[in-house]
CSV table of C-alpha atoms in Angstrom, one decimal:
chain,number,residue,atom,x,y,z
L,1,UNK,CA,0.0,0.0,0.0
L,2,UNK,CA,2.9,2.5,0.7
L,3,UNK,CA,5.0,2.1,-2.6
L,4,UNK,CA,1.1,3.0,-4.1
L,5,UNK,CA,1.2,5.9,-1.8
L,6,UNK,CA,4.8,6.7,-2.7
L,7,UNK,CA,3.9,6.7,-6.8
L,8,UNK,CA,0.7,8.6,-6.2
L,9,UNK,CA,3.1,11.4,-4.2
L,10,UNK,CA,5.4,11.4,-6.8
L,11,UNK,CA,3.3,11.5,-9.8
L,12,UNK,CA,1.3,14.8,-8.4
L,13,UNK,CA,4.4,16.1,-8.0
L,14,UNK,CA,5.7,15.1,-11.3
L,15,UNK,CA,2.7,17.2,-12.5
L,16,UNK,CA,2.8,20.1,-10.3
L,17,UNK,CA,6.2,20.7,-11.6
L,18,UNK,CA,5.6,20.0,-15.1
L,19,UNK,CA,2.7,22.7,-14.6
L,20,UNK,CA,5.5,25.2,-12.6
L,21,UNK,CA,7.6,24.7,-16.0
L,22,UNK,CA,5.1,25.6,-18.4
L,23,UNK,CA,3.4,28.8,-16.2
L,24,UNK,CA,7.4,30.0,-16.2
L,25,UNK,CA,8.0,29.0,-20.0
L,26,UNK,CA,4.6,29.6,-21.7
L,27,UNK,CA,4.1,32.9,-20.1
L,28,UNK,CA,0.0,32.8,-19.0
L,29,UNK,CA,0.6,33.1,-15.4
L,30,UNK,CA,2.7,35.3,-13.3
L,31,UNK,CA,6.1,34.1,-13.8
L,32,UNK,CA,6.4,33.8,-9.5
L,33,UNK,CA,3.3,31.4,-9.5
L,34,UNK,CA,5.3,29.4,-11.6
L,35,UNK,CA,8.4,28.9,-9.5
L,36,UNK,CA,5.8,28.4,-6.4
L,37,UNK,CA,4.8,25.5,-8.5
L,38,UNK,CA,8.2,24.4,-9.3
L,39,UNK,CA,9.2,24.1,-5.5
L,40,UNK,CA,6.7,22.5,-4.6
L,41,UNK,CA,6.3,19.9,-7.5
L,42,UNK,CA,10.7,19.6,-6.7
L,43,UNK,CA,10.2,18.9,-2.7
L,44,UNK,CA,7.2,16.2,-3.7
L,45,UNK,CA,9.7,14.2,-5.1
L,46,UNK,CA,12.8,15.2,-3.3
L,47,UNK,CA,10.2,14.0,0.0
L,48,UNK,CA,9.1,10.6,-1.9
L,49,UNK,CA,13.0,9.8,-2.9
L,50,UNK,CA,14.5,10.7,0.1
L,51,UNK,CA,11.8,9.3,2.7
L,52,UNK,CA,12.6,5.9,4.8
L,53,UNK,CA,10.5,4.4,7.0
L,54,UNK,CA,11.5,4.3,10.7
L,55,UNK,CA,14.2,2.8,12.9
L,56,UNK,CA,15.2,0.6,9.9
L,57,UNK,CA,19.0,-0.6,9.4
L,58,UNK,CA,20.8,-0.1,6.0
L,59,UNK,CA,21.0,-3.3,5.7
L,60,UNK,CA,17.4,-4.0,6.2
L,61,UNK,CA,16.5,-0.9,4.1
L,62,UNK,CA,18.5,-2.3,1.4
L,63,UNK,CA,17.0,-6.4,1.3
L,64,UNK,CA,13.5,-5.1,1.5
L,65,UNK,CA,12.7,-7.6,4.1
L,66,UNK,CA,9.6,-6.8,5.9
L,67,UNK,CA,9.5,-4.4,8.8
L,68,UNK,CA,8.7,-5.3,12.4
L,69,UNK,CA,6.8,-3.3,14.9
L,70,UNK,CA,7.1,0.5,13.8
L,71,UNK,CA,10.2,-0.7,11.7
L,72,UNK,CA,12.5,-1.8,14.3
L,73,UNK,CA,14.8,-4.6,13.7
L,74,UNK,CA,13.7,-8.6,14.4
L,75,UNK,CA,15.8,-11.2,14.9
L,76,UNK,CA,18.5,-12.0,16.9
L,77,UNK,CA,21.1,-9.0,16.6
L,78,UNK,CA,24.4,-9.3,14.4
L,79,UNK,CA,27.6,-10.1,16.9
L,80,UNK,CA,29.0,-6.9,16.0
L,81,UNK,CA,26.6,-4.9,17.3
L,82,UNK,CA,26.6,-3.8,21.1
L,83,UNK,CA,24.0,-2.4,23.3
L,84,UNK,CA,24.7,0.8,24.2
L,85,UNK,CA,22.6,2.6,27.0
L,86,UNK,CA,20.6,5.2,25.0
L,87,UNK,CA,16.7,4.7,25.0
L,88,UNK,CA,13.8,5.8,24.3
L,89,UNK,CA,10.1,5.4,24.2
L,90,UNK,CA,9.3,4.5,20.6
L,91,UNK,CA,6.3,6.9,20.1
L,92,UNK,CA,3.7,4.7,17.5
L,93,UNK,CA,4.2,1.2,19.6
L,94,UNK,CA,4.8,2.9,23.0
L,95,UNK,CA,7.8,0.4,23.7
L,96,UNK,CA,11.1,1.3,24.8
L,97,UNK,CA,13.4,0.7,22.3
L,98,UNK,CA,17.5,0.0,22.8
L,99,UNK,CA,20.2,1.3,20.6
L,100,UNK,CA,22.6,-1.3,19.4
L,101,UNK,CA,25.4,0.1,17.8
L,102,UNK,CA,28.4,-1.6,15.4
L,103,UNK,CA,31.8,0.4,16.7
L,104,UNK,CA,33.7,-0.2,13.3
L,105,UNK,CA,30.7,1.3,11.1
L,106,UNK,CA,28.9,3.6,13.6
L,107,UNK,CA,25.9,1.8,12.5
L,108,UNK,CA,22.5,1.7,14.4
L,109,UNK,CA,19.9,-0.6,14.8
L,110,UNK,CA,17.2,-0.2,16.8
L,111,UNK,CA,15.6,-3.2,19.2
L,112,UNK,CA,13.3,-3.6,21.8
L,113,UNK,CA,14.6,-3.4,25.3
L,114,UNK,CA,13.9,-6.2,27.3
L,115,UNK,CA,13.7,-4.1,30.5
L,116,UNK,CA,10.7,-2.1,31.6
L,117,UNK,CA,10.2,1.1,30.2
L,118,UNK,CA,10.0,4.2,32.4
L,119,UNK,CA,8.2,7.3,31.6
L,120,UNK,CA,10.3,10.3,30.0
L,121,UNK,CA,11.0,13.1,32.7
């Protein structure tokens, strides 16, 4: 349903800068309302390129395996990935989530935390 979403997003935007192009170009409109049209059509598609879904790994990102809960990693983590003690309260499953990080890389990953979560002062 998202990648749907995603090509819906970016085919308006496709169009509204197509339009921008042509008010600039073909003159009918005020020149400004074009470039208005422009931006906006360009940061449609800059958002739909550049947009990720949450909490996910590169690596997860890039096999297109399915996301768990609020797109934090499953599974039993990578050995070169270490707990560290940041956390937070994810905000869409309530959980408190752990980061793991990879020292080599500077990679994240994000994993439920098996203790209990406390509420955010």
């Amino acid at each position: 349903m998202f990648a749907l979403l995603r090509i819906l997003i970016a085919a308006v935007a496709a169009l509204v800068l197509l339009a921008g192009l042509f008010a600039v170009v073909g003159g009918g409109a005020p020149m400004i309302s074009g470039f208005w049209l422009m931006l906006l059509g360009a940061a449609g598609l800059l958002a739909v390129l550049f947009e990720r879904t949450r909490y996910r790994s590169a690596a997860a990102e890039a096999s297109g395996a399915a996301p768990g809960a609020a797109g934090m990693d499953t599974g039993a983590p990578e050995p070169r990935f270490r707990p560290t003690e940041e956390r937070f309260i994810d905000p869409t499953t309530r959980r408190q989530l752990r980061v793991w990080i990879d020292p080599a890389s500077g990679e994240r990953r994000y994993r439920p935390d098996e203790e209990p979560a406390t509420t955010p002062r």
